[in-house]
Amino acid sequence: MTRWPIVRYLLGSHTIFLLLCLIPIYLFAVAVVAVVSIFTEIRISGMDAIGQALPWVTAGYGAATSSLLVTVLVHGRTRREFLLQHPLFQVITTGLAAALITGFYGLEVLLYRAAGWQQTVQQQRAYTSADEYGTVFLAHWSMLLTWLMIGVFIGVAFYRWEAAGGLALLPAGLIVASCGGVNGFFSLPFFRTDLPLVPVTLGAVAIAYGLLWLSARDVPLRTRVA
């Protein structure tokens, strides 16, 4: 029997697909900046601007994971396997995505310098300039991993409790806002802190995983009536 079948499948299919999806998104951002530069002076980072959509896309993808949970259970895998292997997939995939995004920031830095453009990032970000590559990587990994874990939790909660699963939005909102106050994504003024990025992220992900575990550890399979 193949070990770690769920994570192997996800890394070999979903991870590759998600990374490939990032490439045209960021190339589109470059194209938009190039077109806009014809009419006005560029003053903001295109990479940073398009990053505003990433949390919501990530959460949406995570919420759709409830169908994956059903699939793996139907094919003879266990809830325990899912709860052990899917988070590993999340950590690896979001880390790779953050590294790819950081690489795009690096290319943008070179482009802006060559063109003589300003490259400001949003004030609430954990990084103050686009060439702080280590912080750019950690901030994006923090955001992607937190929102993905929260998305999975929300998806499973709605699958398990249907309309009552909407209550999952309350702790989910608190987690992403608290973590966002550190990494600078979905950053509400009264949640912004100077706490260290990595410990806050680890704490947020641990809490989100605990909520996911409570929701999925004995989730029943629903029988659909035609």
PDB file of N, CA and C in Angstrom, residues 75-174:
ATOM      1  N   HIS A  75     -13.357   6.488  -1.145  1.00  0.00           N
ATOM      2  CA  HIS A  75     -12.344   5.607  -1.716  1.00  0.00           C
ATOM      3  C   HIS A  75     -11.544   4.858  -0.656  1.00  0.00           C
ATOM      4  N   GLY A  76     -12.081   4.781   0.536  1.00  0.00           N
ATOM      5  CA  GLY A  76     -11.508   3.902   1.547  1.00  0.00           C
ATOM      6  C   GLY A  76     -10.462   4.500   2.462  1.00  0.00           C
ATOM      7  N   ARG A  77     -10.171   5.793   2.320  1.00  0.00           N
ATOM      8  CA  ARG A  77      -9.237   6.429   3.242  1.00  0.00           C
ATOM      9  C   ARG A  77     -10.004   6.860   4.490  1.00  0.00           C
ATOM     10  N   THR A  78      -9.301   7.214   5.518  1.00  0.00           N
ATOM     11  CA  THR A  78      -9.938   7.555   6.795  1.00  0.00           C
ATOM     12  C   THR A  78      -9.875   9.059   7.055  1.00  0.00           C
ATOM     13  N   ARG A  79     -10.709   9.480   7.992  1.00  0.00           N
ATOM     14  CA  ARG A  79     -10.693  10.881   8.395  1.00  0.00           C
ATOM     15  C   ARG A  79      -9.349  11.240   9.020  1.00  0.00           C
ATOM     16  N   ARG A  80      -8.787  10.310   9.755  1.00  0.00           N
ATOM     17  CA  ARG A  80      -7.494  10.549  10.389  1.00  0.00           C
ATOM     18  C   ARG A  80      -6.409  10.780   9.338  1.00  0.00           C
ATOM     19  N   GLU A  81      -6.432   9.986   8.268  1.00  0.00           N
ATOM     20  CA  GLU A  81      -5.459  10.173   7.192  1.00  0.00           C
ATOM     21  C   GLU A  81      -5.606  11.561   6.573  1.00  0.00           C
ATOM     22  N   PHE A  82      -6.845  11.963   6.351  1.00  0.00           N
ATOM     23  CA  PHE A  82      -7.086  13.279   5.778  1.00  0.00           C
ATOM     24  C   PHE A  82      -6.556  14.374   6.691  1.00  0.00           C
ATOM     25  N   LEU A  83      -6.829  14.273   7.968  1.00  0.00           N
ATOM     26  CA  LEU A  83      -6.435  15.307   8.925  1.00  0.00           C
ATOM     27  C   LEU A  83      -4.925  15.354   9.145  1.00  0.00           C
ATOM     28  N   LEU A  84      -4.235  14.280   8.842  1.00  0.00           N
ATOM     29  CA  LEU A  84      -2.777  14.279   8.942  1.00  0.00           C
ATOM     30  C   LEU A  84      -2.114  14.733   7.646  1.00  0.00           C
ATOM     31  N   GLN A  85      -2.672  14.315   6.529  1.00  0.00           N
ATOM     32  CA  GLN A  85      -1.995  14.536   5.254  1.00  0.00           C
ATOM     33  C   GLN A  85      -2.374  15.851   4.566  1.00  0.00           C
ATOM     34  N   HIS A  86      -3.622  16.265   4.670  1.00  0.00           N
ATOM     35  CA  HIS A  86      -4.007  17.497   3.990  1.00  0.00           C
ATOM     36  C   HIS A  86      -3.276  18.724   4.552  1.00  0.00           C
ATOM     37  N   PRO A  87      -3.125  18.865   5.870  1.00  0.00           N
ATOM     38  CA  PRO A  87      -2.337  19.995   6.381  1.00  0.00           C
ATOM     39  C   PRO A  87      -0.892  19.993   5.885  1.00  0.00           C
ATOM     40  N   LEU A  88      -0.306  18.818   5.710  1.00  0.00           N
ATOM     41  CA  LEU A  88       1.049  18.752   5.174  1.00  0.00           C
ATOM     42  C   LEU A  88       1.074  19.296   3.748  1.00  0.00           C
ATOM     43  N   PHE A  89       0.080  18.929   2.965  1.00  0.00           N
ATOM     44  CA  PHE A  89      -0.053  19.478   1.620  1.00  0.00           C
ATOM     45  C   PHE A  89      -0.185  20.998   1.666  1.00  0.00           C
ATOM     46  N   GLN A  90      -0.940  21.498   2.619  1.00  0.00           N
ATOM     47  CA  GLN A  90      -1.122  22.945   2.742  1.00  0.00           C
ATOM     48  C   GLN A  90       0.196  23.654   3.032  1.00  0.00           C
ATOM     49  N   VAL A  91       0.952  23.122   3.966  1.00  0.00           N
ATOM     50  CA  VAL A  91       2.226  23.745   4.346  1.00  0.00           C
ATOM     51  C   VAL A  91       3.186  23.788   3.156  1.00  0.00           C
ATOM     52  N   ILE A  92       3.316  22.661   2.465  1.00  0.00           N
ATOM     53  CA  ILE A  92       4.250  22.585   1.343  1.00  0.00           C
ATOM     54  C   ILE A  92       3.798  23.481   0.186  1.00  0.00           C
ATOM     55  N   THR A  93       2.525  23.414  -0.153  1.00  0.00           N
ATOM     56  CA  THR A  93       2.026  24.157  -1.306  1.00  0.00           C
ATOM     57  C   THR A  93       2.088  25.657  -1.077  1.00  0.00           C
ATOM     58  N   THR A  94       1.666  26.111   0.102  1.00  0.00           N
ATOM     59  CA  THR A  94       1.715  27.549   0.370  1.00  0.00           C
ATOM     60  C   THR A  94       3.151  28.048   0.457  1.00  0.00           C
ATOM     61  N   GLY A  95       4.064  27.200   0.937  1.00  0.00           N
ATOM     62  CA  GLY A  95       5.471  27.580   0.960  1.00  0.00           C
ATOM     63  C   GLY A  95       6.024  27.748  -0.438  1.00  0.00           C
ATOM     64  N   LEU A  96       5.691  26.816  -1.330  1.00  0.00           N
ATOM     65  CA  LEU A  96       6.139  26.915  -2.721  1.00  0.00           C
ATOM     66  C   LEU A  96       5.511  28.126  -3.414  1.00  0.00           C
ATOM     67  N   ALA A  97       4.233  28.363  -3.140  1.00  0.00           N
ATOM     68  CA  ALA A  97       3.560  29.517  -3.745  1.00  0.00           C
ATOM     69  C   ALA A  97       4.188  30.819  -3.257  1.00  0.00           C
ATOM     70  N   ALA A  98       4.497  30.886  -1.958  1.00  0.00           N
ATOM     71  CA  ALA A  98       5.130  32.091  -1.412  1.00  0.00           C
ATOM     72  C   ALA A  98       6.502  32.313  -2.037  1.00  0.00           C
ATOM     73  N   ALA A  99       7.236  31.228  -2.273  1.00  0.00           N
ATOM     74  CA  ALA A  99       8.547  31.351  -2.906  1.00  0.00           C
ATOM     75  C   ALA A  99       8.410  31.853  -4.345  1.00  0.00           C
ATOM     76  N   LEU A 100       7.405  31.347  -5.078  1.00  0.00           N
ATOM     77  CA  LEU A 100       7.186  31.786  -6.452  1.00  0.00           C
ATOM     78  C   LEU A 100       6.792  33.262  -6.488  1.00  0.00           C
ATOM     79  N   ILE A 101       5.922  33.660  -5.573  1.00  0.00           N
ATOM     80  CA  ILE A 101       5.499  35.064  -5.506  1.00  0.00           C
ATOM     81  C   ILE A 101       6.685  35.963  -5.174  1.00  0.00           C
ATOM     82  N   THR A 102       7.526  35.530  -4.257  1.00  0.00           N
ATOM     83  CA  THR A 102       8.725  36.300  -3.905  1.00  0.00           C
ATOM     84  C   THR A 102       9.625  36.461  -5.123  1.00  0.00           C
ATOM     85  N   GLY A 103       9.723  35.413  -5.932  1.00  0.00           N
ATOM     86  CA  GLY A 103      10.505  35.508  -7.162  1.00  0.00           C
ATOM     87  C   GLY A 103       9.944  36.550  -8.114  1.00  0.00           C
ATOM     88  N   PHE A 104       8.613  36.638  -8.206  1.00  0.00           N
ATOM     89  CA  PHE A 104       8.001  37.661  -9.047  1.00  0.00           C
ATOM     90  C   PHE A 104       8.293  39.060  -8.511  1.00  0.00           C
ATOM     91  N   TYR A 105       8.294  39.204  -7.187  1.00  0.00           N
ATOM     92  CA  TYR A 105       8.679  40.499  -6.601  1.00  0.00           C
ATOM     93  C   TYR A 105      10.098  40.862  -7.025  1.00  0.00           C
ATOM     94  N   GLY A 106      11.000  39.870  -7.019  1.00  0.00           N
ATOM     95  CA  GLY A 106      12.376  40.121  -7.422  1.00  0.00           C
ATOM     96  C   GLY A 106      12.479  40.588  -8.865  1.00  0.00           C
ATOM     97  N   LEU A 107      11.723  39.949  -9.753  1.00  0.00           N
ATOM     98  CA  LEU A 107      11.712  40.369 -11.150  1.00  0.00           C
ATOM     99  C   LEU A 107      11.131  41.771 -11.292  1.00  0.00           C
ATOM    100  N   GLU A 108      10.115  42.063 -10.492  1.00  0.00           N
ATOM    101  CA  GLU A 108       9.507  43.391 -10.562  1.00  0.00           C
ATOM    102  C   GLU A 108      10.486  44.464 -10.085  1.00  0.00           C
ATOM    103  N   VAL A 109      11.262  44.162  -9.057  1.00  0.00           N
ATOM    104  CA  VAL A 109      12.267  45.109  -8.571  1.00  0.00           C
ATOM    105  C   VAL A 109      13.221  45.489  -9.692  1.00  0.00           C
ATOM    106  N   LEU A 110      13.680  44.495 -10.435  1.00  0.00           N
ATOM    107  CA  LEU A 110      14.602  44.755 -11.540  1.00  0.00           C
ATOM    108  C   LEU A 110      13.929  45.596 -12.624  1.00  0.00           C
ATOM    109  N   LEU A 111      12.676  45.272 -12.934  1.00  0.00           N
ATOM    110  CA  LEU A 111      11.944  46.014 -13.960  1.00  0.00           C
ATOM    111  C   LEU A 111      11.738  47.465 -13.553  1.00  0.00           C
ATOM    112  N   TYR A 112      11.329  47.699 -12.329  1.00  0.00           N
ATOM    113  CA  TYR A 112      11.064  49.064 -11.861  1.00  0.00           C
ATOM    114  C   TYR A 112      12.349  49.887 -11.835  1.00  0.00           C
ATOM    115  N   ARG A 113      13.431  49.265 -11.398  1.00  0.00           N
ATOM    116  CA  ARG A 113      14.695  50.001 -11.353  1.00  0.00           C
ATOM    117  C   ARG A 113      15.159  50.371 -12.753  1.00  0.00           C
ATOM    118  N   ALA A 114      14.990  49.451 -13.696  1.00  0.00           N
ATOM    119  CA  ALA A 114      15.407  49.723 -15.071  1.00  0.00           C
ATOM    120  C   ALA A 114      14.563  50.834 -15.696  1.00  0.00           C
ATOM    121  N   ALA A 115      13.270  50.884 -15.329  1.00  0.00           N
ATOM    122  CA  ALA A 115      12.366  51.882 -15.904  1.00  0.00           C
ATOM    123  C   ALA A 115      12.356  53.185 -15.123  1.00  0.00           C
ATOM    124  N   GLY A 116      12.972  53.189 -13.943  1.00  0.00           N
ATOM    125  CA  GLY A 116      12.977  54.393 -13.119  1.00  0.00           C
ATOM    126  C   GLY A 116      11.648  54.675 -12.450  1.00  0.00           C
ATOM    127  N   TRP A 117      10.852  53.625 -12.192  1.00  0.00           N
ATOM    128  CA  TRP A 117       9.546  53.793 -11.561  1.00  0.00           C
ATOM    129  C   TRP A 117       9.651  53.673 -10.046  1.00  0.00           C
ATOM    130  N   GLN A 118       8.681  54.264  -9.352  1.00  0.00           N
ATOM    131  CA  GLN A 118       8.565  54.073  -7.907  1.00  0.00           C
ATOM    132  C   GLN A 118       7.871  52.738  -7.644  1.00  0.00           C
ATOM    133  N   GLN A 119       8.282  52.083  -6.573  1.00  0.00           N
ATOM    134  CA  GLN A 119       7.725  50.758  -6.271  1.00  0.00           C
ATOM    135  C   GLN A 119       7.289  50.703  -4.805  1.00  0.00           C
ATOM    136  N   THR A 120       6.269  51.458  -4.478  1.00  0.00           N
ATOM    137  CA  THR A 120       5.792  51.487  -3.104  1.00  0.00           C
ATOM    138  C   THR A 120       4.840  50.318  -2.851  1.00  0.00           C
ATOM    139  N   VAL A 121       4.861  49.824  -1.623  1.00  0.00           N
ATOM    140  CA  VAL A 121       3.945  48.766  -1.209  1.00  0.00           C
ATOM    141  C   VAL A 121       2.983  49.353  -0.189  1.00  0.00           C
ATOM    142  N   GLN A 122       1.925  48.645   0.084  1.00  0.00           N
ATOM    143  CA  GLN A 122       0.924  49.164   0.996  1.00  0.00           C
ATOM    144  C   GLN A 122       1.483  49.254   2.414  1.00  0.00           C
ATOM    145  N   GLN A 123       1.089  50.305   3.118  1.00  0.00           N
ATOM    146  CA  GLN A 123       1.698  50.642   4.396  1.00  0.00           C
ATOM    147  C   GLN A 123       1.520  49.565   5.460  1.00  0.00           C
ATOM    148  N   GLN A 124       0.421  48.823   5.402  1.00  0.00           N
ATOM    149  CA  GLN A 124       0.158  47.851   6.449  1.00  0.00           C
ATOM    150  C   GLN A 124       0.915  46.544   6.292  1.00  0.00           C
ATOM    151  N   ARG A 125       1.638  46.377   5.181  1.00  0.00           N
ATOM    152  CA  ARG A 125       2.362  45.132   4.952  1.00  0.00           C
ATOM    153  C   ARG A 125       3.465  44.935   5.999  1.00  0.00           C
ATOM    154  N   ALA A 126       3.833  43.678   6.202  1.00  0.00           N
ATOM    155  CA  ALA A 126       4.927  43.363   7.124  1.00  0.00           C
ATOM    156  C   ALA A 126       6.261  43.841   6.561  1.00  0.00           C
ATOM    157  N   TYR A 127       6.337  44.004   5.251  1.00  0.00           N
ATOM    158  CA  TYR A 127       7.546  44.507   4.600  1.00  0.00           C
ATOM    159  C   TYR A 127       7.294  45.943   4.150  1.00  0.00           C
ATOM    160  N   THR A 128       8.345  46.748   4.162  1.00  0.00           N
ATOM    161  CA  THR A 128       8.214  48.154   3.784  1.00  0.00           C
ATOM    162  C   THR A 128       8.667  48.416   2.357  1.00  0.00           C
ATOM    163  N   SER A 129       9.348  47.452   1.751  1.00  0.00           N
ATOM    164  CA  SER A 129       9.755  47.583   0.350  1.00  0.00           C
ATOM    165  C   SER A 129       9.737  46.207  -0.298  1.00  0.00           C
ATOM    166  N   ALA A 130       9.626  46.196  -1.616  1.00  0.00           N
ATOM    167  CA  ALA A 130       9.471  44.939  -2.345  1.00  0.00           C
ATOM    168  C   ALA A 130      10.738  44.099  -2.387  1.00  0.00           C
ATOM    169  N   ASP A 131      11.881  44.699  -2.027  1.00  0.00           N
ATOM    170  CA  ASP A 131      13.135  43.938  -2.075  1.00  0.00           C
ATOM    171  C   ASP A 131      13.524  43.328  -0.728  1.00  0.00           C
ATOM    172  N   GLU A 132      12.616  43.369   0.250  1.00  0.00           N
ATOM    173  CA  GLU A 132      12.841  42.669   1.520  1.00  0.00           C
ATOM    174  C   GLU A 132      12.362  41.227   1.339  1.00  0.00           C
ATOM    175  N   TYR A 133      13.114  40.459   0.595  1.00  0.00           N
ATOM    176  CA  TYR A 133      12.624  39.180   0.102  1.00  0.00           C
ATOM    177  C   TYR A 133      12.285  38.182   1.207  1.00  0.00           C
ATOM    178  N   GLY A 134      13.069  38.157   2.257  1.00  0.00           N
ATOM    179  CA  GLY A 134      12.776  37.232   3.345  1.00  0.00           C
ATOM    180  C   GLY A 134      11.436  37.524   3.991  1.00  0.00           C
ATOM    181  N   THR A 135      11.170  38.800   4.246  1.00  0.00           N
ATOM    182  CA  THR A 135       9.903  39.185   4.864  1.00  0.00           C
ATOM    183  C   THR A 135       8.747  39.037   3.888  1.00  0.00           C
ATOM    184  N   VAL A 136       8.992  39.332   2.618  1.00  0.00           N
ATOM    185  CA  VAL A 136       7.956  39.134   1.589  1.00  0.00           C
ATOM    186  C   VAL A 136       7.531  37.670   1.556  1.00  0.00           C
ATOM    187  N   PHE A 137       8.517  36.770   1.601  1.00  0.00           N
ATOM    188  CA  PHE A 137       8.218  35.336   1.594  1.00  0.00           C
ATOM    189  C   PHE A 137       7.423  34.937   2.834  1.00  0.00           C
ATOM    190  N   LEU A 138       7.880  35.353   4.004  1.00  0.00           N
ATOM    191  CA  LEU A 138       7.204  34.960   5.241  1.00  0.00           C
ATOM    192  C   LEU A 138       5.799  35.543   5.328  1.00  0.00           C
ATOM    193  N   ALA A 139       5.626  36.793   4.891  1.00  0.00           N
ATOM    194  CA  ALA A 139       4.305  37.418   4.956  1.00  0.00           C
ATOM    195  C   ALA A 139       3.317  36.688   4.056  1.00  0.00           C
ATOM    196  N   HIS A 140       3.754  36.328   2.856  1.00  0.00           N
ATOM    197  CA  HIS A 140       2.848  35.614   1.946  1.00  0.00           C
ATOM    198  C   HIS A 140       2.591  34.184   2.416  1.00  0.00           C
ATOM    199  N   TRP A 141       3.602  33.530   2.926  1.00  0.00           N
ATOM    200  CA  TRP A 141       3.386  32.181   3.458  1.00  0.00           C
ATOM    201  C   TRP A 141       2.419  32.225   4.635  1.00  0.00           C
ATOM    202  N   SER A 142       2.605  33.214   5.511  1.00  0.00           N
ATOM    203  CA  SER A 142       1.706  33.385   6.645  1.00  0.00           C
ATOM    204  C   SER A 142       0.266  33.568   6.176  1.00  0.00           C
ATOM    205  N   MET A 143       0.071  34.460   5.219  1.00  0.00           N
ATOM    206  CA  MET A 143      -1.273  34.741   4.732  1.00  0.00           C
ATOM    207  C   MET A 143      -1.880  33.535   4.035  1.00  0.00           C
ATOM    208  N   LEU A 144      -1.134  32.929   3.107  1.00  0.00           N
ATOM    209  CA  LEU A 144      -1.670  31.808   2.335  1.00  0.00           C
ATOM    210  C   LEU A 144      -2.018  30.621   3.217  1.00  0.00           C
ATOM    211  N   LEU A 145      -1.133  30.285   4.140  1.00  0.00           N
ATOM    212  CA  LEU A 145      -1.370  29.120   4.991  1.00  0.00           C
ATOM    213  C   LEU A 145      -2.545  29.352   5.925  1.00  0.00           C
ATOM    214  N   THR A 146      -2.630  30.538   6.505  1.00  0.00           N
ATOM    215  CA  THR A 146      -3.740  30.833   7.421  1.00  0.00           C
ATOM    216  C   THR A 146      -5.073  30.809   6.694  1.00  0.00           C
ATOM    217  N   TRP A 147      -5.145  31.482   5.558  1.00  0.00           N
ATOM    218  CA  TRP A 147      -6.413  31.542   4.838  1.00  0.00           C
ATOM    219  C   TRP A 147      -6.799  30.196   4.242  1.00  0.00           C
ATOM    220  N   LEU A 148      -5.820  29.401   3.845  1.00  0.00           N
ATOM    221  CA  LEU A 148      -6.134  28.077   3.313  1.00  0.00           C
ATOM    222  C   LEU A 148      -6.677  27.176   4.410  1.00  0.00           C
ATOM    223  N   MET A 149      -6.027  27.170   5.571  1.00  0.00           N
ATOM    224  CA  MET A 149      -6.493  26.343   6.679  1.00  0.00           C
ATOM    225  C   MET A 149      -7.892  26.768   7.121  1.00  0.00           C
ATOM    226  N   ILE A 150      -8.110  28.076   7.185  1.00  0.00           N
ATOM    227  CA  ILE A 150      -9.425  28.590   7.570  1.00  0.00           C
ATOM    228  C   ILE A 150     -10.469  28.216   6.514  1.00  0.00           C
ATOM    229  N   GLY A 151     -10.102  28.306   5.257  1.00  0.00           N
ATOM    230  CA  GLY A 151     -11.036  27.940   4.201  1.00  0.00           C
ATOM    231  C   GLY A 151     -11.464  26.487   4.295  1.00  0.00           C
ATOM    232  N   VAL A 152     -10.510  25.594   4.560  1.00  0.00           N
ATOM    233  CA  VAL A 152     -10.834  24.171   4.710  1.00  0.00           C
ATOM    234  C   VAL A 152     -11.773  23.966   5.890  1.00  0.00           C
ATOM    235  N   PHE A 153     -11.482  24.633   7.001  1.00  0.00           N
ATOM    236  CA  PHE A 153     -12.338  24.527   8.186  1.00  0.00           C
ATOM    237  C   PHE A 153     -13.759  24.979   7.876  1.00  0.00           C
ATOM    238  N   ILE A 154     -13.906  26.110   7.198  1.00  0.00           N
ATOM    239  CA  ILE A 154     -15.239  26.627   6.877  1.00  0.00           C
ATOM    240  C   ILE A 154     -15.976  25.663   5.941  1.00  0.00           C
ATOM    241  N   GLY A 155     -15.268  25.142   4.933  1.00  0.00           N
ATOM    242  CA  GLY A 155     -15.898  24.214   4.006  1.00  0.00           C
ATOM    243  C   GLY A 155     -16.408  22.961   4.701  1.00  0.00           C
ATOM    244  N   VAL A 156     -15.592  22.389   5.581  1.00  0.00           N
ATOM    245  CA  VAL A 156     -15.995  21.183   6.301  1.00  0.00           C
ATOM    246  C   VAL A 156     -17.126  21.501   7.280  1.00  0.00           C
ATOM    247  N   ALA A 157     -17.067  22.668   7.914  1.00  0.00           N
ATOM    248  CA  ALA A 157     -18.112  23.052   8.869  1.00  0.00           C
ATOM    249  C   ALA A 157     -19.464  23.181   8.175  1.00  0.00           C
ATOM    250  N   PHE A 158     -19.491  23.802   7.001  1.00  0.00           N
ATOM    251  CA  PHE A 158     -20.747  23.931   6.267  1.00  0.00           C
ATOM    252  C   PHE A 158     -21.237  22.569   5.780  1.00  0.00           C
ATOM    253  N   TYR A 159     -20.307  21.702   5.385  1.00  0.00           N
ATOM    254  CA  TYR A 159     -20.713  20.365   4.945  1.00  0.00           C
ATOM    255  C   TYR A 159     -21.324  19.586   6.108  1.00  0.00           C
ATOM    256  N   ARG A 160     -20.729  19.710   7.273  1.00  0.00           N
ATOM    257  CA  ARG A 160     -21.187  18.923   8.417  1.00  0.00           C
ATOM    258  C   ARG A 160     -22.480  19.475   9.021  1.00  0.00           C
ATOM    259  N   TRP A 161     -22.526  20.803   9.233  1.00  0.00           N
ATOM    260  CA  TRP A 161     -23.653  21.395   9.955  1.00  0.00           C
ATOM    261  C   TRP A 161     -24.578  22.213   9.063  1.00  0.00           C
ATOM    262  N   GLU A 162     -24.314  22.232   7.762  1.00  0.00           N
ATOM    263  CA  GLU A 162     -25.122  22.980   6.800  1.00  0.00           C
ATOM    264  C   GLU A 162     -25.233  24.450   7.223  1.00  0.00           C
ATOM    265  N   ALA A 163     -26.443  24.996   7.350  1.00  0.00           N
ATOM    266  CA  ALA A 163     -26.597  26.425   7.643  1.00  0.00           C
ATOM    267  C   ALA A 163     -25.926  26.813   8.959  1.00  0.00           C
ATOM    268  N   ALA A 164     -25.971  25.914   9.944  1.00  0.00           N
ATOM    269  CA  ALA A 164     -25.338  26.210  11.227  1.00  0.00           C
ATOM    270  C   ALA A 164     -23.824  26.339  11.110  1.00  0.00           C
ATOM    271  N   GLY A 165     -23.291  25.826  10.006  1.00  0.00           N
ATOM    272  CA  GLY A 165     -21.856  25.970   9.779  1.00  0.00           C
ATOM    273  C   GLY A 165     -21.437  27.412   9.614  1.00  0.00           C
ATOM    274  N   GLY A 166     -22.407  28.306   9.390  1.00  0.00           N
ATOM    275  CA  GLY A 166     -22.100  29.720   9.278  1.00  0.00           C
ATOM    276  C   GLY A 166     -21.476  30.282  10.541  1.00  0.00           C
ATOM    277  N   LEU A 167     -21.710  29.620  11.659  1.00  0.00           N
ATOM    278  CA  LEU A 167     -21.092  30.063  12.918  1.00  0.00           C
ATOM    279  C   LEU A 167     -19.572  29.949  12.851  1.00  0.00           C
ATOM    280  N   ALA A 168     -19.068  29.092  11.945  1.00  0.00           N
ATOM    281  CA  ALA A 168     -17.617  28.946  11.793  1.00  0.00           C
ATOM    282  C   ALA A 168     -16.971  30.230  11.304  1.00  0.00           C
ATOM    283  N   LEU A 169     -17.771  31.120  10.702  1.00  0.00           N
ATOM    284  CA  LEU A 169     -17.226  32.368  10.193  1.00  0.00           C
ATOM    285  C   LEU A 169     -16.739  33.281  11.317  1.00  0.00           C
ATOM    286  N   LEU A 170     -17.298  33.117  12.512  1.00  0.00           N
ATOM    287  CA  LEU A 170     -16.903  33.982  13.635  1.00  0.00           C
ATOM    288  C   LEU A 170     -15.464  33.717  14.072  1.00  0.00           C
ATOM    289  N   PRO A 171     -15.110  32.477  14.474  1.00  0.00           N
ATOM    290  CA  PRO A 171     -13.711  32.240  14.827  1.00  0.00           C
ATOM    291  C   PRO A 171     -12.777  32.413  13.637  1.00  0.00           C
ATOM    292  N   ALA A 172     -13.266  32.073  12.440  1.00  0.00           N
ATOM    293  CA  ALA A 172     -12.432  32.231  11.239  1.00  0.00           C
ATOM    294  C   ALA A 172     -12.067  33.698  11.039  1.00  0.00           C
ATOM    295  N   GLY A 173     -13.044  34.580  11.205  1.00  0.00           N
ATOM    296  CA  GLY A 173     -12.784  36.003  11.040  1.00  0.00           C
ATOM    297  C   GLY A 173     -11.794  36.532  12.057  1.00  0.00           C
ATOM    298  N   LEU A 174     -11.914  36.083  13.289  1.00  0.00           N
ATOM    299  CA  LEU A 174     -10.989  36.519  14.337  1.00  0.00           C
ATOM    300  C   LEU A 174      -9.563  36.058  14.050  1.00  0.00           C
TER     301      LEU A 174
END
